[in-house]
Amino acid sequence: MTKSYKTKNFFEGLRFSCVDAIKNNKKKFVLTFVLVLVAMFTGVFVAIKSNNANSLGQLQEIDLSGFYNGFVASSGAFVSRSLSLFVNVALLVVLSLSKLFFPLAEVLLVYRGYLFGLNFTLVLIFYGIGGIITAVVVVLPLQLLSLFVLIAFFILLSKCNCDCRRYGRGDCNRTVLVVGTLLLLLVLNLLETTLLVLLNGKVVLVI
């Protein structure tokens, strides 16, 4: 009973911290989402306008030959995406330490948004109707959710660090926040990989 009560209190506290962080950082949230959306549409535009699909491989850190080999449906792709997510979380942890690093964090999140838009469109270009199902059912919701988690994580961690500098303590446990975010992103990654395997997805999305 006591353990269950503590667990409930923990999640209630985490929810309160998230809501409070959003309320106190509305401008940052709006700015970040707008920039990420612009970057996503830029990626879509670049993919559509490119006349040579192979040249797109030079615009992103992805081997397009993997499209034809179903690389994303393999354990190697899961590991690669997991490593990418780990690096992104680590970078956001460092960038959350000072307000001066906020523009750099925006660049990172915007770049991920650009890669998402580029990859999402490539799925449609390479696979037509089959690509639409994969892109809309799997890639779109899970990648958007991952992006949202990263944005919310950075804003919340920045607030916690700011509170610690100002008051000597924050409303949330930063270690738990970092570990929890990593676990959530890994679960989303695993879910995406599993669905792509079930749908025989042949998509490279290592961002």
PDB file of C-alpha atoms in Angstrom:
ATOM      1  CA  MET A   1       0.000   0.000   0.000  1.00  0.00           C
ATOM      2  CA  THR A   2       2.792   2.420   0.954  1.00  0.00           C
ATOM      3  CA  LYS A   3       4.783   1.606  -2.182  1.00  0.00           C
ATOM      4  CA  SER A   4       1.709   2.121  -4.357  1.00  0.00           C
ATOM      5  CA  TYR A   5       1.018   5.450  -2.657  1.00  0.00           C
ATOM      6  CA  LYS A   6       4.594   6.613  -3.220  1.00  0.00           C
ATOM      7  CA  THR A   7       4.420   5.599  -6.878  1.00  0.00           C
ATOM      8  CA  LYS A   8       1.159   7.487  -7.311  1.00  0.00           C
ATOM      9  CA  ASN A   9       2.646  10.561  -5.644  1.00  0.00           C
ATOM     10  CA  PHE A  10       5.691  10.361  -7.907  1.00  0.00           C
ATOM     11  CA  PHE A  11       3.621  10.345 -11.105  1.00  0.00           C
ATOM     12  CA  GLU A  12       1.344  13.063  -9.760  1.00  0.00           C
ATOM     13  CA  GLY A  13       4.392  15.179  -8.977  1.00  0.00           C
ATOM     14  CA  LEU A  14       5.851  14.523 -12.423  1.00  0.00           C
ATOM     15  CA  ARG A  15       2.568  15.461 -14.089  1.00  0.00           C
ATOM     16  CA  PHE A  16       2.371  18.667 -12.044  1.00  0.00           C
ATOM     17  CA  SER A  17       5.968  19.540 -12.961  1.00  0.00           C
ATOM     18  CA  CYS A  18       5.273  18.995 -16.665  1.00  0.00           C
ATOM     19  CA  VAL A  19       2.097  21.081 -16.634  1.00  0.00           C
ATOM     20  CA  ASP A  20       3.796  23.824 -14.611  1.00  0.00           C
ATOM     21  CA  ALA A  21       6.785  23.850 -16.980  1.00  0.00           C
ATOM     22  CA  ILE A  22       4.480  24.200 -19.986  1.00  0.00           C
ATOM     23  CA  LYS A  23       2.528  27.040 -18.371  1.00  0.00           C
ATOM     24  CA  ASN A  24       5.676  28.937 -17.426  1.00  0.00           C
ATOM     25  CA  ASN A  25       7.402  28.377 -20.765  1.00  0.00           C
ATOM     26  CA  LYS A  26       4.574  28.812 -23.261  1.00  0.00           C
ATOM     27  CA  LYS A  27       6.642  31.080 -25.490  1.00  0.00           C
ATOM     28  CA  LYS A  28       9.495  28.588 -25.667  1.00  0.00           C
ATOM     29  CA  PHE A  29       7.108  25.737 -26.442  1.00  0.00           C
ATOM     30  CA  VAL A  30       5.337  27.687 -29.162  1.00  0.00           C
ATOM     31  CA  LEU A  31       8.599  28.924 -30.678  1.00  0.00           C
ATOM     32  CA  THR A  32      10.105  25.433 -30.684  1.00  0.00           C
ATOM     33  CA  PHE A  33       7.042  23.791 -32.219  1.00  0.00           C
ATOM     34  CA  VAL A  34       6.761  26.460 -34.908  1.00  0.00           C
ATOM     35  CA  LEU A  35      10.428  26.110 -35.858  1.00  0.00           C
ATOM     36  CA  VAL A  36      10.204  22.312 -35.877  1.00  0.00           C
ATOM     37  CA  LEU A  37       7.086  22.415 -38.077  1.00  0.00           C
ATOM     38  CA  VAL A  38       8.810  24.779 -40.503  1.00  0.00           C
ATOM     39  CA  ALA A  39      11.800  22.436 -40.594  1.00  0.00           C
ATOM     40  CA  MET A  40       9.529  19.454 -41.247  1.00  0.00           C
ATOM     41  CA  PHE A  41       7.866  21.155 -44.194  1.00  0.00           C
ATOM     42  CA  THR A  42      11.292  22.198 -45.453  1.00  0.00           C
ATOM     43  CA  GLY A  43      12.326  18.539 -45.427  1.00  0.00           C
ATOM     44  CA  VAL A  44       9.168  17.627 -47.331  1.00  0.00           C
ATOM     45  CA  PHE A  45       9.859  20.359 -49.896  1.00  0.00           C
ATOM     46  CA  VAL A  46      13.484  19.262 -50.382  1.00  0.00           C
ATOM     47  CA  ALA A  47      12.458  15.636 -50.900  1.00  0.00           C
ATOM     48  CA  ILE A  48       9.763  16.533 -53.435  1.00  0.00           C
ATOM     49  CA  LYS A  49      11.888  18.998 -55.382  1.00  0.00           C
ATOM     50  CA  SER A  50      14.920  16.751 -55.648  1.00  0.00           C
ATOM     51  CA  ASN A  51      15.240  15.184 -59.096  1.00  0.00           C
ATOM     52  CA  ASN A  52      17.928  12.732 -58.016  1.00  0.00           C
ATOM     53  CA  ALA A  53      16.833  10.606 -55.073  1.00  0.00           C
ATOM     54  CA  ASN A  54      20.343   9.309 -54.483  1.00  0.00           C
ATOM     55  CA  SER A  55      21.583  12.850 -53.840  1.00  0.00           C
ATOM     56  CA  LEU A  56      19.276  13.012 -50.859  1.00  0.00           C
ATOM     57  CA  GLY A  57      21.578  10.593 -49.123  1.00  0.00           C
ATOM     58  CA  GLN A  58      24.132  13.375 -48.949  1.00  0.00           C
ATOM     59  CA  LEU A  59      21.651  15.710 -47.266  1.00  0.00           C
ATOM     60  CA  GLN A  60      21.061  13.366 -44.352  1.00  0.00           C
ATOM     61  CA  GLU A  61      23.052  10.886 -42.310  1.00  0.00           C
ATOM     62  CA  ILE A  62      21.335   7.887 -43.890  1.00  0.00           C
ATOM     63  CA  ASP A  63      22.306   5.219 -46.378  1.00  0.00           C
ATOM     64  CA  LEU A  64      19.406   5.114 -48.831  1.00  0.00           C
ATOM     65  CA  SER A  65      20.382   1.662 -50.056  1.00  0.00           C
ATOM     66  CA  GLY A  66      18.829   0.499 -46.802  1.00  0.00           C
ATOM     67  CA  PHE A  67      15.434   1.329 -48.284  1.00  0.00           C
ATOM     68  CA  TYR A  68      15.766  -1.620 -50.601  1.00  0.00           C
ATOM     69  CA  ASN A  69      17.119  -3.988 -47.955  1.00  0.00           C
ATOM     70  CA  GLY A  70      14.539  -3.349 -45.243  1.00  0.00           C
ATOM     71  CA  PHE A  71      17.319  -2.167 -42.945  1.00  0.00           C
ATOM     72  CA  VAL A  72      14.948  -0.445 -40.539  1.00  0.00           C
ATOM     73  CA  ALA A  73      13.203  -3.691 -39.736  1.00  0.00           C
ATOM     74  CA  SER A  74      16.425  -5.198 -38.406  1.00  0.00           C
ATOM     75  CA  SER A  75      17.900  -5.161 -34.931  1.00  0.00           C
ATOM     76  CA  GLY A  76      20.782  -3.101 -36.324  1.00  0.00           C
ATOM     77  CA  ALA A  77      18.399  -0.260 -37.145  1.00  0.00           C
ATOM     78  CA  PHE A  78      16.901  -0.396 -33.658  1.00  0.00           C
ATOM     79  CA  VAL A  79      20.360  -0.123 -32.125  1.00  0.00           C
ATOM     80  CA  SER A  80      21.324   2.732 -34.470  1.00  0.00           C
ATOM     81  CA  ARG A  81      18.169   4.701 -33.682  1.00  0.00           C
ATOM     82  CA  SER A  82      18.593   4.010 -29.968  1.00  0.00           C
ATOM     83  CA  LEU A  83      22.152   5.326 -30.105  1.00  0.00           C
ATOM     84  CA  SER A  84      20.927   8.407 -31.973  1.00  0.00           C
ATOM     85  CA  LEU A  85      18.272   9.041 -29.315  1.00  0.00           C
ATOM     86  CA  PHE A  86      20.805   8.559 -26.523  1.00  0.00           C
ATOM     87  CA  VAL A  87      23.151  11.102 -28.118  1.00  0.00           C
ATOM     88  CA  ASN A  88      20.302  13.584 -28.569  1.00  0.00           C
ATOM     89  CA  VAL A  89      19.200  13.244 -24.941  1.00  0.00           C
ATOM     90  CA  ALA A  90      22.808  13.646 -23.767  1.00  0.00           C
ATOM     91  CA  LEU A  91      23.209  16.800 -25.860  1.00  0.00           C
ATOM     92  CA  LEU A  92      19.934  18.237 -24.533  1.00  0.00           C
ATOM     93  CA  VAL A  93      21.058  17.522 -20.964  1.00  0.00           C
ATOM     94  CA  VAL A  94      24.203  19.579 -21.555  1.00  0.00           C
ATOM     95  CA  LEU A  95      22.349  22.340 -23.420  1.00  0.00           C
ATOM     96  CA  SER A  96      19.771  22.633 -20.615  1.00  0.00           C
ATOM     97  CA  LEU A  97      22.453  23.741 -18.142  1.00  0.00           C
ATOM     98  CA  SER A  98      22.380  27.367 -19.321  1.00  0.00           C
ATOM     99  CA  LYS A  99      19.898  29.700 -20.990  1.00  0.00           C
ATOM    100  CA  LEU A 100      22.700  30.700 -23.336  1.00  0.00           C
ATOM    101  CA  PHE A 101      22.555  27.235 -24.902  1.00  0.00           C
ATOM    102  CA  PHE A 102      18.855  27.490 -25.796  1.00  0.00           C
ATOM    103  CA  PRO A 103      19.523  28.477 -29.455  1.00  0.00           C
ATOM    104  CA  LEU A 104      21.778  25.438 -29.882  1.00  0.00           C
ATOM    105  CA  ALA A 105      19.068  23.159 -28.508  1.00  0.00           C
ATOM    106  CA  GLU A 106      16.644  24.713 -30.985  1.00  0.00           C
ATOM    107  CA  VAL A 107      19.057  23.915 -33.823  1.00  0.00           C
ATOM    108  CA  LEU A 108      19.212  20.282 -32.714  1.00  0.00           C
ATOM    109  CA  LEU A 109      15.433  19.910 -32.467  1.00  0.00           C
ATOM    110  CA  VAL A 110      14.881  21.749 -35.750  1.00  0.00           C
ATOM    111  CA  TYR A 111      17.392  19.469 -37.481  1.00  0.00           C
ATOM    112  CA  ARG A 112      15.498  16.411 -36.223  1.00  0.00           C
ATOM    113  CA  GLY A 113      12.285  17.955 -37.517  1.00  0.00           C
ATOM    114  CA  TYR A 114      13.901  18.491 -40.929  1.00  0.00           C
ATOM    115  CA  LEU A 115      15.116  14.887 -41.093  1.00  0.00           C
ATOM    116  CA  PHE A 116      11.679  13.659 -40.101  1.00  0.00           C
ATOM    117  CA  GLY A 117       9.973  15.619 -42.888  1.00  0.00           C
ATOM    118  CA  LEU A 118      12.588  14.454 -45.388  1.00  0.00           C
ATOM    119  CA  ASN A 119      12.322  10.790 -44.411  1.00  0.00           C
ATOM    120  CA  PHE A 120       8.536  10.820 -44.193  1.00  0.00           C
ATOM    121  CA  THR A 121       8.312  12.104 -47.762  1.00  0.00           C
ATOM    122  CA  LEU A 122      10.930   9.623 -48.997  1.00  0.00           C
ATOM    123  CA  VAL A 123       8.762   6.779 -47.726  1.00  0.00           C
ATOM    124  CA  LEU A 124       5.929   7.997 -49.961  1.00  0.00           C
ATOM    125  CA  ILE A 125       8.221   8.606 -52.957  1.00  0.00           C
ATOM    126  CA  PHE A 126       9.847   5.173 -52.842  1.00  0.00           C
ATOM    127  CA  TYR A 127       6.845   3.041 -51.901  1.00  0.00           C
ATOM    128  CA  GLY A 128       3.675   4.762 -53.129  1.00  0.00           C
ATOM    129  CA  ILE A 129       0.474   3.343 -51.631  1.00  0.00           C
ATOM    130  CA  GLY A 130       2.364   0.870 -49.455  1.00  0.00           C
ATOM    131  CA  GLY A 131       4.520   3.722 -48.228  1.00  0.00           C
ATOM    132  CA  ILE A 132       1.455   5.759 -47.295  1.00  0.00           C
ATOM    133  CA  ILE A 133       0.258   3.023 -44.939  1.00  0.00           C
ATOM    134  CA  THR A 134       3.680   2.656 -43.341  1.00  0.00           C
ATOM    135  CA  ALA A 135       4.261   6.402 -43.108  1.00  0.00           C
ATOM    136  CA  VAL A 136       0.834   7.352 -41.712  1.00  0.00           C
ATOM    137  CA  VAL A 137       0.263   4.385 -39.403  1.00  0.00           C
ATOM    138  CA  VAL A 138       3.788   3.943 -38.040  1.00  0.00           C
ATOM    139  CA  VAL A 139       6.290   6.667 -38.876  1.00  0.00           C
ATOM    140  CA  LEU A 140       4.152   9.787 -38.500  1.00  0.00           C
ATOM    141  CA  PRO A 141       2.616   9.243 -35.038  1.00  0.00           C
ATOM    142  CA  LEU A 142       5.631   7.627 -33.384  1.00  0.00           C
ATOM    143  CA  GLN A 143       8.210  10.063 -34.734  1.00  0.00           C
ATOM    144  CA  LEU A 144       6.027  13.053 -33.842  1.00  0.00           C
ATOM    145  CA  LEU A 145       5.578  11.636 -30.353  1.00  0.00           C
ATOM    146  CA  SER A 146       9.344  11.170 -30.012  1.00  0.00           C
ATOM    147  CA  LEU A 147       9.898  14.762 -31.096  1.00  0.00           C
ATOM    148  CA  PHE A 148       7.338  15.996 -28.575  1.00  0.00           C
ATOM    149  CA  VAL A 149       9.011  13.958 -25.807  1.00  0.00           C
ATOM    150  CA  LEU A 150      12.399  15.492 -26.624  1.00  0.00           C
ATOM    151  CA  ILE A 151      10.991  19.032 -26.675  1.00  0.00           C
ATOM    152  CA  ALA A 152       9.087  18.559 -23.418  1.00  0.00           C
ATOM    153  CA  PHE A 153      12.141  16.918 -21.838  1.00  0.00           C
ATOM    154  CA  PHE A 154      14.396  19.836 -22.708  1.00  0.00           C
ATOM    155  CA  ILE A 155      11.946  22.481 -21.471  1.00  0.00           C
ATOM    156  CA  LEU A 156      11.253  20.618 -18.225  1.00  0.00           C
ATOM    157  CA  LEU A 157      14.917  19.875 -17.528  1.00  0.00           C
ATOM    158  CA  SER A 158      15.845  23.496 -18.255  1.00  0.00           C
ATOM    159  CA  LYS A 159      13.250  24.614 -15.700  1.00  0.00           C
ATOM    160  CA  CYS A 160      14.575  22.137 -13.131  1.00  0.00           C
ATOM    161  CA  ASN A 161      18.131  23.375 -13.632  1.00  0.00           C
ATOM    162  CA  CYS A 162      16.978  26.988 -13.385  1.00  0.00           C
ATOM    163  CA  ASP A 163      15.104  26.269 -10.135  1.00  0.00           C
ATOM    164  CA  CYS A 164      18.154  24.503  -8.698  1.00  0.00           C
ATOM    165  CA  ARG A 165      20.350  27.505  -9.449  1.00  0.00           C
ATOM    166  CA  ARG A 166      17.795  29.910  -8.022  1.00  0.00           C
ATOM    167  CA  TYR A 167      16.414  28.027  -5.020  1.00  0.00           C
ATOM    168  CA  GLY A 168      18.932  25.244  -4.464  1.00  0.00           C
ATOM    169  CA  ARG A 169      16.414  22.559  -5.486  1.00  0.00           C
ATOM    170  CA  GLY A 170      13.971  21.736  -8.260  1.00  0.00           C
ATOM    171  CA  ASP A 171      10.441  20.350  -8.404  1.00  0.00           C
ATOM    172  CA  CYS A 172      11.570  17.124 -10.039  1.00  0.00           C
ATOM    173  CA  ASN A 173      14.366  14.584  -9.774  1.00  0.00           C
ATOM    174  CA  ARG A 174      16.613  15.282 -12.753  1.00  0.00           C
ATOM    175  CA  THR A 175      18.131  11.815 -12.786  1.00  0.00           C
ATOM    176  CA  VAL A 176      14.695  10.186 -12.843  1.00  0.00           C
ATOM    177  CA  LEU A 177      13.624  12.594 -15.582  1.00  0.00           C
ATOM    178  CA  VAL A 178      16.602  11.731 -17.786  1.00  0.00           C
ATOM    179  CA  VAL A 179      16.296   7.975 -17.247  1.00  0.00           C
ATOM    180  CA  GLY A 180      12.518   8.057 -17.684  1.00  0.00           C
ATOM    181  CA  THR A 181      12.814  10.009 -20.938  1.00  0.00           C
ATOM    182  CA  LEU A 182      15.394   7.579 -22.305  1.00  0.00           C
ATOM    183  CA  LEU A 183      13.217   4.595 -21.417  1.00  0.00           C
ATOM    184  CA  LEU A 184      10.157   6.180 -23.014  1.00  0.00           C
ATOM    185  CA  LEU A 185      12.062   6.949 -26.216  1.00  0.00           C
ATOM    186  CA  LEU A 186      13.431   3.405 -26.321  1.00  0.00           C
ATOM    187  CA  VAL A 187       9.917   1.992 -25.915  1.00  0.00           C
ATOM    188  CA  LEU A 188       8.692   4.173 -28.800  1.00  0.00           C
ATOM    189  CA  ASN A 189      11.675   3.062 -30.880  1.00  0.00           C
ATOM    190  CA  LEU A 190      10.987  -0.603 -30.117  1.00  0.00           C
ATOM    191  CA  LEU A 191       7.304  -0.170 -30.945  1.00  0.00           C
ATOM    192  CA  GLU A 192       8.162   1.499 -34.259  1.00  0.00           C
ATOM    193  CA  THR A 193      10.631  -1.232 -35.193  1.00  0.00           C
ATOM    194  CA  THR A 194       8.157  -3.972 -34.259  1.00  0.00           C
ATOM    195  CA  LEU A 195       5.358  -2.428 -36.324  1.00  0.00           C
ATOM    196  CA  LEU A 196       7.674  -1.992 -39.302  1.00  0.00           C
ATOM    197  CA  VAL A 197       8.618  -5.660 -39.062  1.00  0.00           C
ATOM    198  CA  LEU A 198       4.948  -6.655 -38.965  1.00  0.00           C
ATOM    199  CA  LEU A 199       4.153  -4.395 -41.921  1.00  0.00           C
ATOM    200  CA  ASN A 200       7.303  -5.462 -43.741  1.00  0.00           C
ATOM    201  CA  GLY A 201       8.448  -1.866 -43.631  1.00  0.00           C
ATOM    202  CA  LYS A 202      11.491  -0.936 -45.665  1.00  0.00           C
ATOM    203  CA  VAL A 203      12.230   2.470 -44.287  1.00  0.00           C
ATOM    204  CA  VAL A 204      15.438   3.984 -43.007  1.00  0.00           C
ATOM    205  CA  LEU A 205      14.751   6.545 -40.280  1.00  0.00           C
ATOM    206  CA  VAL A 206      17.841   6.908 -38.161  1.00  0.00           C
ATOM    207  CA  ILE A 207      17.405  10.401 -36.723  1.00  0.00           C
TER     208      ILE A 207
END
